[in-house]
Short mmCIF file of C-alpha atoms and ligand atoms in Angstrom, two decimals:
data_model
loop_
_atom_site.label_atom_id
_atom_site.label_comp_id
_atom_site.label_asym_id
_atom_site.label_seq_id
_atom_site.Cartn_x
_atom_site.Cartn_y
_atom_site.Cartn_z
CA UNK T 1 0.00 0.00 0.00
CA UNK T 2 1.19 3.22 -0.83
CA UNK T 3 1.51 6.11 1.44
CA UNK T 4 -1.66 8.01 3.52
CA UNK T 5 -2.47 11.43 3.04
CA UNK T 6 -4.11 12.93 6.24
CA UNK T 7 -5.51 16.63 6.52
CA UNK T 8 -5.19 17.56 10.15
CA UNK T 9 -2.37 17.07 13.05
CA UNK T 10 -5.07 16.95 15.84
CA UNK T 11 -5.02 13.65 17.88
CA UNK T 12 -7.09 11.86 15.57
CA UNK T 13 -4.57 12.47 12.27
CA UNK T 14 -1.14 12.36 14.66
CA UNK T 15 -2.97 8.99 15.88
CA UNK T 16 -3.82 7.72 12.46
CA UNK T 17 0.06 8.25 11.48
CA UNK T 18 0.96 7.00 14.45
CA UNK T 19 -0.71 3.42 13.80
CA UNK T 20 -0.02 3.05 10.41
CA UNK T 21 4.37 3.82 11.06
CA UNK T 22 4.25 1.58 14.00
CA UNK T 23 2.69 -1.18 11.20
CA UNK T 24 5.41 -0.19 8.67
CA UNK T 25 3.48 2.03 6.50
CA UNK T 26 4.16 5.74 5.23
CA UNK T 27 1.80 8.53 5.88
CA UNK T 28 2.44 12.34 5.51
CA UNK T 29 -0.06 14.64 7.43
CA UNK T 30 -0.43 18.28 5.77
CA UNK T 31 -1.22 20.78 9.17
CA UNK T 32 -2.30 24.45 8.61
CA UNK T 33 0.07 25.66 11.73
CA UNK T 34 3.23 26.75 11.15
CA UNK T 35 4.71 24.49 13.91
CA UNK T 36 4.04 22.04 16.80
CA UNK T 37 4.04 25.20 19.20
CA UNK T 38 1.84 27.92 17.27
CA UNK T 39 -1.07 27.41 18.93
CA UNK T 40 -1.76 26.89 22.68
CA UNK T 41 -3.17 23.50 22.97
CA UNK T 42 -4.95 24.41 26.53
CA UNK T 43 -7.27 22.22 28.34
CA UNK T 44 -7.51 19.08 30.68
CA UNK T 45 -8.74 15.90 28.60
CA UNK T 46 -9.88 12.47 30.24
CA UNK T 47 -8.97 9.67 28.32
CA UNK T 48 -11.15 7.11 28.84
CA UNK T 49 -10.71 3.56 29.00
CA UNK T 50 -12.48 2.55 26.22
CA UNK T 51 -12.01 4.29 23.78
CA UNK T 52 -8.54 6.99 24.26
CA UNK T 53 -6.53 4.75 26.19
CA UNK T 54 -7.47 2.00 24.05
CA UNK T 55 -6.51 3.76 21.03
CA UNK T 56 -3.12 4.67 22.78
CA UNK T 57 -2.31 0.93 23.62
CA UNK T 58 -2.77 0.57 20.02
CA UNK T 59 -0.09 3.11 19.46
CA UNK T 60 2.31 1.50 21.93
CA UNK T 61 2.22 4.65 23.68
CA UNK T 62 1.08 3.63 27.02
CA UNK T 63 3.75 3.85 29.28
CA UNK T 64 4.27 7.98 27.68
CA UNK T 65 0.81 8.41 28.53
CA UNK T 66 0.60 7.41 32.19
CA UNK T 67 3.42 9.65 32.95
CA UNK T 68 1.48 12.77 31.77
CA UNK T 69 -1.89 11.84 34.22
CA UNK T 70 -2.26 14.79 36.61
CA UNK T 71 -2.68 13.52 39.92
CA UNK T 72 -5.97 14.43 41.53
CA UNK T 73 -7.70 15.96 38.12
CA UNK T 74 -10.19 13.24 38.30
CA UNK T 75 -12.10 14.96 41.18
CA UNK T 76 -15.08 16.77 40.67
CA UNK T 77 -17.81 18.85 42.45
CA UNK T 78 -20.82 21.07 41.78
CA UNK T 79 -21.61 24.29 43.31
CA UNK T 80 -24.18 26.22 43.86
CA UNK T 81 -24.33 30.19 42.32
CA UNK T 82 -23.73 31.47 46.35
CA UNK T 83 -20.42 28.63 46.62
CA UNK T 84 -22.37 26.42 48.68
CA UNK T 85 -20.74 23.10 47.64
CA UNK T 86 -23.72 20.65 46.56
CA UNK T 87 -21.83 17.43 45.39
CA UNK T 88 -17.73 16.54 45.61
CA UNK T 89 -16.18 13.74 44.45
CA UNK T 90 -12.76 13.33 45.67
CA UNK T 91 -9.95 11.99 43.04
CA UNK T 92 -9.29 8.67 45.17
CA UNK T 93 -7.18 7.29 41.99
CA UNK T 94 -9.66 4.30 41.36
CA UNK T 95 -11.37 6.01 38.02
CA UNK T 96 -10.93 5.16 34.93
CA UNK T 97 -10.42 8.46 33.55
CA UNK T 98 -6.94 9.79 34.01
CA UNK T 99 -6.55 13.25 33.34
CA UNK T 100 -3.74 14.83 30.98
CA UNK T 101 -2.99 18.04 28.97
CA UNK T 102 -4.60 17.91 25.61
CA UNK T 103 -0.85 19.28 24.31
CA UNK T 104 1.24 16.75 25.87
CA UNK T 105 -0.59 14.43 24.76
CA UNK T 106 -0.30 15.74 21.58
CA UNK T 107 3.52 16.28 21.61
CA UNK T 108 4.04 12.14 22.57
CA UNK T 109 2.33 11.79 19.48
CA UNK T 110 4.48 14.10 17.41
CA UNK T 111 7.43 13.04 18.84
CA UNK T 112 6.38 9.06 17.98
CA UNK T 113 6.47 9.90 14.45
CA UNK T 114 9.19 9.33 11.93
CA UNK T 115 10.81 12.84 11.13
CA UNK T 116 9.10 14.73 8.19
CA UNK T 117 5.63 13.04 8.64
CA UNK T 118 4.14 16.28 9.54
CA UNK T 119 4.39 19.30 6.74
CA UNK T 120 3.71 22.12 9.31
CA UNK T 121 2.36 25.18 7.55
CA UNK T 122 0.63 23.28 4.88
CA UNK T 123 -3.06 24.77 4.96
CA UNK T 124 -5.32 22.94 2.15
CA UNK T 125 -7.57 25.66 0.65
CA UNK T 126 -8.49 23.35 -2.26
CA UNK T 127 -9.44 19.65 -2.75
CA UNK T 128 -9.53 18.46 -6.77
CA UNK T 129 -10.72 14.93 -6.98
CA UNK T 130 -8.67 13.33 -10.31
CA UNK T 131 -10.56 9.67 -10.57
CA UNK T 132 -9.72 6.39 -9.71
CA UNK T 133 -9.74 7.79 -6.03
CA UNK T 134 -7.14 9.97 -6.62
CA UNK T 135 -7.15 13.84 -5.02
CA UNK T 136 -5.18 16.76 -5.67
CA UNK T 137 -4.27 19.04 -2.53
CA UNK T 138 -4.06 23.05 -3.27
CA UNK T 139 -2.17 24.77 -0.34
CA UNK T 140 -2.22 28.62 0.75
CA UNK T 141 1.35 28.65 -0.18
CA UNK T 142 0.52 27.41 -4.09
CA UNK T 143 2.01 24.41 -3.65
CA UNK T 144 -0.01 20.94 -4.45
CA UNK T 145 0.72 17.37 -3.54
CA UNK T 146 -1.83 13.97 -4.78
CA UNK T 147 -3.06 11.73 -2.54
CA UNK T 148 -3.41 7.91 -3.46
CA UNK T 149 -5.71 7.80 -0.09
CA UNK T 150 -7.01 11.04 1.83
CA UNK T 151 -7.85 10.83 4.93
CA UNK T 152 -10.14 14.37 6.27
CA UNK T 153 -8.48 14.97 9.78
CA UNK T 154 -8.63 18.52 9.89
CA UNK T 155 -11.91 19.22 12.26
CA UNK T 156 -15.11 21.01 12.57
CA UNK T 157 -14.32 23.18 9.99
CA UNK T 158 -13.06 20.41 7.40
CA UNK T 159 -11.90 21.21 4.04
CA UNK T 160 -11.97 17.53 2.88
CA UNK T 161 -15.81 16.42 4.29
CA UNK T 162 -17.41 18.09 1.22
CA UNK T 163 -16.15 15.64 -1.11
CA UNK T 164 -18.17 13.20 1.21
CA UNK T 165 -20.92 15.04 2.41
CA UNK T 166 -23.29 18.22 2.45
CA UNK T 167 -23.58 18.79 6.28
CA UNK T 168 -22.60 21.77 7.81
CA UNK T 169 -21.96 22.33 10.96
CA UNK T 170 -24.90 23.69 13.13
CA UNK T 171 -24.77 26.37 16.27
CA UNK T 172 -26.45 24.12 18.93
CA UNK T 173 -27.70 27.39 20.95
CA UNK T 174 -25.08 27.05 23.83
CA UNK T 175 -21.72 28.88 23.78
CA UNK T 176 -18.37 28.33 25.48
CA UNK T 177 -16.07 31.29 26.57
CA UNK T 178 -12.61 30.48 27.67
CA UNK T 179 -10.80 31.82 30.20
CA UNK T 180 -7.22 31.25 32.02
CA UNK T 181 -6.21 31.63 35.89
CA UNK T 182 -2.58 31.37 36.97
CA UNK T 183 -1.16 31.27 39.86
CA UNK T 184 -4.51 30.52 40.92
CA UNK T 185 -3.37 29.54 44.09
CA UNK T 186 -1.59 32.60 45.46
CA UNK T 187 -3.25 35.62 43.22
CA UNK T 188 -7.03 33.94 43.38
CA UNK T 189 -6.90 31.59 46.72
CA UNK T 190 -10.63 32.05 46.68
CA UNK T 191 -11.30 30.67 43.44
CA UNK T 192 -8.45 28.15 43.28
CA UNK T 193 -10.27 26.70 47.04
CA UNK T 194 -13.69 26.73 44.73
CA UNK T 195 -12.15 24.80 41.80
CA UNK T 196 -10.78 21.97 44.10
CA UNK T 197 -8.19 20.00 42.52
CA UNK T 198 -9.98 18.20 39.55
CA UNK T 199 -13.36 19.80 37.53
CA UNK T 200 -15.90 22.29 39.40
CA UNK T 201 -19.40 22.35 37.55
CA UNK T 202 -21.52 25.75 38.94
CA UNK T 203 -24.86 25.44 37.07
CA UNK T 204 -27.97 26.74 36.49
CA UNK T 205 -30.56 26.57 33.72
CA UNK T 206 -29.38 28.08 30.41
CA UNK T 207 -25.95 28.97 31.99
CA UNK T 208 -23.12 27.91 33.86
CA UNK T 209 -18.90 27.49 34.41
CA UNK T 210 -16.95 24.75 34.59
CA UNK T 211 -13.69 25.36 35.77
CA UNK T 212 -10.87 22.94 36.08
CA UNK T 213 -7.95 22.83 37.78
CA UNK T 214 -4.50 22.26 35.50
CA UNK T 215 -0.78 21.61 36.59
CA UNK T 216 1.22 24.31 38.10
CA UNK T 217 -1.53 26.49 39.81
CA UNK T 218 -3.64 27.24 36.68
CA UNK T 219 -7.15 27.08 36.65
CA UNK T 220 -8.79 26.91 33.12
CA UNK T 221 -12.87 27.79 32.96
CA UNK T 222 -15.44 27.82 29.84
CA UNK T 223 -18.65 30.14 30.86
CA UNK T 224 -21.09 28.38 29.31
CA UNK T 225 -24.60 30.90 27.72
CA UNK T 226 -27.10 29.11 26.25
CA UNK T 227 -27.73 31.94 24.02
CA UNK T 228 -29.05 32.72 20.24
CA UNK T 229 -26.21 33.30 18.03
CA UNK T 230 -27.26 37.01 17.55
CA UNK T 231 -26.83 37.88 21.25
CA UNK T 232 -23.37 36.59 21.41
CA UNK T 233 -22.38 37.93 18.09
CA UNK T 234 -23.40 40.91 20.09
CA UNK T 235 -20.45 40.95 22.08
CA UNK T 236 -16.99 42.62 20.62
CA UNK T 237 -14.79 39.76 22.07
CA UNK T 238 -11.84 41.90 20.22
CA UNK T 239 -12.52 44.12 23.28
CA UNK T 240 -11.51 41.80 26.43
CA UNK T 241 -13.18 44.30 28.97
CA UNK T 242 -15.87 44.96 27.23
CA UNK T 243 -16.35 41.00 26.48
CA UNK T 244 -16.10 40.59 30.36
CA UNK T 245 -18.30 43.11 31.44
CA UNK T 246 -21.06 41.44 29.43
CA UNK T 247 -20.28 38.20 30.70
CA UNK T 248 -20.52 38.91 34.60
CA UNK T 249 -23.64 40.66 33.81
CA UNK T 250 -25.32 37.39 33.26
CA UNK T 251 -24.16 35.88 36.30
CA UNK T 252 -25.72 38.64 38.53
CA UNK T 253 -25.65 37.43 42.33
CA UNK T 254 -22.46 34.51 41.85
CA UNK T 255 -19.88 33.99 44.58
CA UNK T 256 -17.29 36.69 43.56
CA UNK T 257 -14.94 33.08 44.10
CA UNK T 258 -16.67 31.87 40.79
CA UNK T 259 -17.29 35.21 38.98
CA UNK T 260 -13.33 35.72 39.27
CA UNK T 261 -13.12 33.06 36.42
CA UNK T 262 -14.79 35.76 33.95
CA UNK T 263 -13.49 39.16 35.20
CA UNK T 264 -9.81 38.13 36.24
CA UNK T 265 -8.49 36.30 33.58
CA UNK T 266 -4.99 36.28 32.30
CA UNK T 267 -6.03 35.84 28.90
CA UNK T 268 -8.71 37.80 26.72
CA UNK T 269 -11.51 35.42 26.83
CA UNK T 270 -12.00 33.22 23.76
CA UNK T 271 -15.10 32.73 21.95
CA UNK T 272 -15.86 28.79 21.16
CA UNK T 273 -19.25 28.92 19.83
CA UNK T 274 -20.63 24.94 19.87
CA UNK T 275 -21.68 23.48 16.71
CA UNK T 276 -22.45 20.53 16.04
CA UNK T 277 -22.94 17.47 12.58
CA UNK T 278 -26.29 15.78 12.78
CA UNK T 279 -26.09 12.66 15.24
CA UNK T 280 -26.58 10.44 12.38
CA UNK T 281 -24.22 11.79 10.29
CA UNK T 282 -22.63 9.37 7.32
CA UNK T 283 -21.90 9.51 3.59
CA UNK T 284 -21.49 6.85 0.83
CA UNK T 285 -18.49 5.69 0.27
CA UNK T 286 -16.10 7.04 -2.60
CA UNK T 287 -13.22 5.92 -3.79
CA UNK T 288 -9.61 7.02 -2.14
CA UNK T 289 -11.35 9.26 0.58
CA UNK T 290 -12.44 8.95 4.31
CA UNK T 291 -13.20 11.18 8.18
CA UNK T 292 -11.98 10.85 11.19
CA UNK T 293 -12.79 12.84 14.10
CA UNK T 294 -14.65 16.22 14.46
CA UNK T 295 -14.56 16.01 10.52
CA UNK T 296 -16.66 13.04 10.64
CA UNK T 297 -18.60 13.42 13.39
CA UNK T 298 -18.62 17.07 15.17
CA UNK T 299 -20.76 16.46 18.51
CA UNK T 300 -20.95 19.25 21.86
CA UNK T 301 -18.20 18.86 24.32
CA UNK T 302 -19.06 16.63 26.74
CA UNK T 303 -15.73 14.51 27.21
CA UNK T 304 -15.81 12.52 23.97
CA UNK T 305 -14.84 14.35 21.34
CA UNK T 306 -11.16 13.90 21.82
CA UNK T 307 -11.59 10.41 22.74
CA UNK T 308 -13.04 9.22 19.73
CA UNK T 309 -10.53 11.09 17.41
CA UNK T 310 -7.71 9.17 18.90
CA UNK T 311 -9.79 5.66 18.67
CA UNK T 312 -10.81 6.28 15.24
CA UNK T 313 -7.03 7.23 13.80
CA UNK T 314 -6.40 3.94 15.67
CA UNK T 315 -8.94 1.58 13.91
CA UNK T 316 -8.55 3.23 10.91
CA UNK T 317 -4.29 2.70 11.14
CA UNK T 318 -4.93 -0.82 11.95
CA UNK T 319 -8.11 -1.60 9.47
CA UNK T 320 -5.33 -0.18 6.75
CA UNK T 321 -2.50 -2.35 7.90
CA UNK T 322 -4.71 -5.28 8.14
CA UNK T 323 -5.73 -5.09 4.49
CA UNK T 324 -3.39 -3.28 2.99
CA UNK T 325 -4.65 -5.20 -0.70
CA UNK T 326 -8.07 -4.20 -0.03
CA UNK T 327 -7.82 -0.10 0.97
CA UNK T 328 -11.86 0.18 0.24
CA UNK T 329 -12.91 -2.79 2.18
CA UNK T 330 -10.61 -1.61 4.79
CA UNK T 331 -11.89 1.81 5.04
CA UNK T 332 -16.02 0.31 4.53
CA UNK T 333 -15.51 -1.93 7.52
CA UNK T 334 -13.76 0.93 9.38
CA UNK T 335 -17.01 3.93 8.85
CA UNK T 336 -19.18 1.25 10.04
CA UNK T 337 -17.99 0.94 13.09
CA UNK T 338 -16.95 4.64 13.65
CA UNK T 339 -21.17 5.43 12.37
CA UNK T 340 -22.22 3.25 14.83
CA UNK T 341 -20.43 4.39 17.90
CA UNK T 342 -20.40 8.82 17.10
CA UNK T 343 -24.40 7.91 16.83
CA UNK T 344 -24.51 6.76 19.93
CA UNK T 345 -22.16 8.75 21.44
CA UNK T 346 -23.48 12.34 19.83
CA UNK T 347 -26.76 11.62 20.75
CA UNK T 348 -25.48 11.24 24.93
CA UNK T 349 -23.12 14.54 24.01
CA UNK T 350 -26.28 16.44 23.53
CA UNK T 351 -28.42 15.10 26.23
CA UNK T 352 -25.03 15.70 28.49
CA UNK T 353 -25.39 19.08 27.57
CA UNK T 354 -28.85 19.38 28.37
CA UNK T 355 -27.99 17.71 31.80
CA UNK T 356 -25.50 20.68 32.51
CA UNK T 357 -27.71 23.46 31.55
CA UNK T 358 -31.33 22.12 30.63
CA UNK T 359 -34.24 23.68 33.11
CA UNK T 360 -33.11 21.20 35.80
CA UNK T 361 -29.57 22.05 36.28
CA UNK T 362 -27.72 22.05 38.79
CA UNK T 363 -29.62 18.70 40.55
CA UNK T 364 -30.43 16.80 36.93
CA UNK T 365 -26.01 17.21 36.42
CA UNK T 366 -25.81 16.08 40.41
CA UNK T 367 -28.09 13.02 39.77
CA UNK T 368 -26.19 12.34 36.51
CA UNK T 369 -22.42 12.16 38.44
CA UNK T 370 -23.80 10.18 41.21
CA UNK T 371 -25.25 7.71 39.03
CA UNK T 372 -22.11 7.01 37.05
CA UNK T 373 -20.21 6.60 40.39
CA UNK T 374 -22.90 3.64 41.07
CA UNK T 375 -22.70 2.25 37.60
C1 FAD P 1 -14.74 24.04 24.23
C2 FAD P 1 -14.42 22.61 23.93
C3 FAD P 1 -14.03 21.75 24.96
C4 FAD P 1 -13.76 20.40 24.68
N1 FAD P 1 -13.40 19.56 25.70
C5 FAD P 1 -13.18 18.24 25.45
C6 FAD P 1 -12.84 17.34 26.50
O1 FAD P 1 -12.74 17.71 27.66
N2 FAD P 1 -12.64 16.02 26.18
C7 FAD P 1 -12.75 15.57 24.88
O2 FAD P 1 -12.57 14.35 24.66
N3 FAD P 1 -13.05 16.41 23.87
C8 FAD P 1 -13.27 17.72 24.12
N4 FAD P 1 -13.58 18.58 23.11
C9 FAD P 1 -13.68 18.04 21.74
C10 FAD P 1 -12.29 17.87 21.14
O3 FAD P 1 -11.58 19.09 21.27
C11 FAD P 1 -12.38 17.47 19.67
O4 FAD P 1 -13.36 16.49 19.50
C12 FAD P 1 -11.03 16.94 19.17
O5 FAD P 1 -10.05 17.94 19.26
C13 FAD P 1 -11.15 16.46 17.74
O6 FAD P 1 -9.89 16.09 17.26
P1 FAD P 1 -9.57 16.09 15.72
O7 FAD P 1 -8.19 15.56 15.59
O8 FAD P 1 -10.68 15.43 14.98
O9 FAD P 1 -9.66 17.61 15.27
P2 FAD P 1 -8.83 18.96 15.77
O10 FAD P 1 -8.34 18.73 17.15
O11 FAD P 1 -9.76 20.05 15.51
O12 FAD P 1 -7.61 18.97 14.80
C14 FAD P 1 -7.74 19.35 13.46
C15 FAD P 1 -6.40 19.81 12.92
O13 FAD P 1 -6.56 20.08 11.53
C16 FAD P 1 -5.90 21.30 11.21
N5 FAD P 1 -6.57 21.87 10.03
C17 FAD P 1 -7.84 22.36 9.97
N6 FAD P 1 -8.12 22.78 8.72
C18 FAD P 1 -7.00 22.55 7.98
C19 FAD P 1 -6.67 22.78 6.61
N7 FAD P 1 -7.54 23.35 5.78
N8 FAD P 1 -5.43 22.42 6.19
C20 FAD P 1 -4.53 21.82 7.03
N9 FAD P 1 -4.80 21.61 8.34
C21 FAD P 1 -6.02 21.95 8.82
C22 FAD P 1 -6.08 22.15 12.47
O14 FAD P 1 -5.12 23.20 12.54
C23 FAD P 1 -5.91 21.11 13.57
O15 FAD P 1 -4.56 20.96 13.94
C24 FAD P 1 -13.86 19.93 23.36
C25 FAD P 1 -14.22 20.80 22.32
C26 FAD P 1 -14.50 22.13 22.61
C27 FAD P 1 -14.91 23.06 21.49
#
């Protein structure tokens, strides 16, 4: 089989190369950042047992993983608007959801690689199919590379899914602004005694932040609006105090501990508007050309997303390597499976969501933790 072409170094295209070198086969992944360190790569992840640390035993990358897990991130508690803690779950070590850094995670993948798989500063602005399953790439730069076999990596916002598909992307009515802390612990003792030492979850109908606590004192918070796109559009998020002023506005009679998370962070706050692919989403297969990841199967956050990426750049490296004679049997067995489980698991992402900040928030979220630490 000759070499892979994948769109995207997230975790689900670094995983996807990762698979397919450890089984002896070439893959080149085309990345719109310049480099490995462009772009923060914030955030706690927990990779979950079935499906991310799965994928990462696939990778033989185990033993680099378990290093990373932050101590204690697997805690979690929900507060009430005034502080009043309602539910905490200490991080006793027995889950089965380690926590790490979504960018070292992402750097033991880049580093697993054989040098000059990733093209950094390679950003696709043009997709030409030629037959026979054959694509060419255009790139911002003018420069153009053919794929034998493309694989669409390259998330919500994928160039390749329109060879495969018409969905778009859809605002699910519920937006995410990020914020940063640091050294939470001495400059916000207040807040950083809120957060705890794993995720805090302070919720009410239609809005809400969830605030988690990351190595070396920082604490990292989406405020979560369940708002019409106009009203946030509203907002000049170019204007970081103005941004913030609107923000605390909505959260009108909060513990100043948890209010802190919108009006004292280090960073301007970022705008992550959700969106998400119908739960069903699929496409017949064409020659040459396949999803993996937010691409495929864009869902709200509610701990999955990630997770799947790096399971299916797993299956898909090892459905490849299996059948290296037979790429489109290889790739029809592999969207089955991968259709199948982002159903499933987009369908719980949205009723998650609904959990967190439906009309029965904060107890519906309470009941929802407590019954998956009985399950
Ligand atoms: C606010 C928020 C919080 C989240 N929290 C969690 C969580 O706690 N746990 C979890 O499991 N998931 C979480 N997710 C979901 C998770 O971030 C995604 O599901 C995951 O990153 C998808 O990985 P991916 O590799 O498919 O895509 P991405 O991580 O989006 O990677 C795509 C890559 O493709 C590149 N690219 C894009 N377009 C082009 C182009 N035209 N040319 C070349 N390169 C291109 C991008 O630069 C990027 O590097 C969260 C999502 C959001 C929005």
């Amino acid at each position: 089989m000759s070499s892979v072409t994948i769109v995207g170094a997230g975790l689900g295209g670094l995983m996807l190369a990762r698979v397919l070198a450890v089984h002896g086969i070439t893959a080149v992944i085309y990345e719109a950042d310049a480099s490995a360190g462009s772009r923060t790569q914030g955030g706690m992840l927990d990779i979950h047992e079935q499906d991310g640390q799965r994928a990462l035993a696939m990778a033989g990358l185990k033993d680099e993983f378990r290093a990373l897990v932050h101590v204690g991130g697997q805690a979690s508690r929900v507060l009430r608007r005034d502080g009043t803690v309602l539910f905490d779950q200490p991080d006793d070590g027995s889950g089965g959801r380690p926590e790490v850094l979504r960018g070292a995670l992402r750097r033991i993948l880049i580093e697993s690689l054989p040098a000059g798989t990733i093209r950094w500063g390679r950003k696709v602005i043009e997709i030409v199919p030629l037959g026979e399953g054959m694509h060419r790439l255009i790139f911002a730069d003018g420069s153009t590379a053919t794929a034998n076999l493309l694989v669409g990596a390259d998330g919500a916002w994928s160039k390749v899914r329109p060879l495969l598909s018409d969905a778009r992307p859809a605002y699910v009515g519920t937006t995410f602004v990020e914020t940063y802390l640091s050294d939470a612990d001495s400059r916000h003792p207040a807040t950083a005694a809120a957060v705890g030492s794993g995720a805090l979850f302070a919720v009410e109908a239609g809005k809400g932040i969830f605030a988690h606590r990351e190595p070396h004192g920082v604490l990292h918070a989406y405020i979560a609006l369940s708002r019409p796109a106009r009203w946030i559009e509203d907002i000049d998020f170019a204007d970081a105090s103005t941004a913030r002023t609107r923000l605390v506005a909505e959260f009108a009679g909060w513990a100043p501990a948890l209010t802190a998370l919108i009006t004292d962070g280090d960073t301007a706050p970022m705008l992550r508007m959700i969106h998400s692919l119908p739960n069903d989403h699929r496409w017949k297969r064409l020659p040459g050309l396949t999803l993996i990841g937010d691409a495929a199967h864009l869902m709200p956050p509610a701990g999955d997303g990630a997770n799947l990426a790096l399971l299916d750049g797993a299956e898909l490296g090892e459905a490849l390597a299996a059948q290296p004679d037979s790429v489109e049997t290889a790739l029809a067995a592999f969207e089955d499976r991968m259709f199948k489980r982002s159903t499933e698991t987009a369908r719980e992402a949205h009723r998650v969501l609904g959990l967190c900040l439906g009309e029965r928030a904060p107890n519906s979220l309470i009941e929802f933790l407590s019954g998956a630490l009985n399950a």
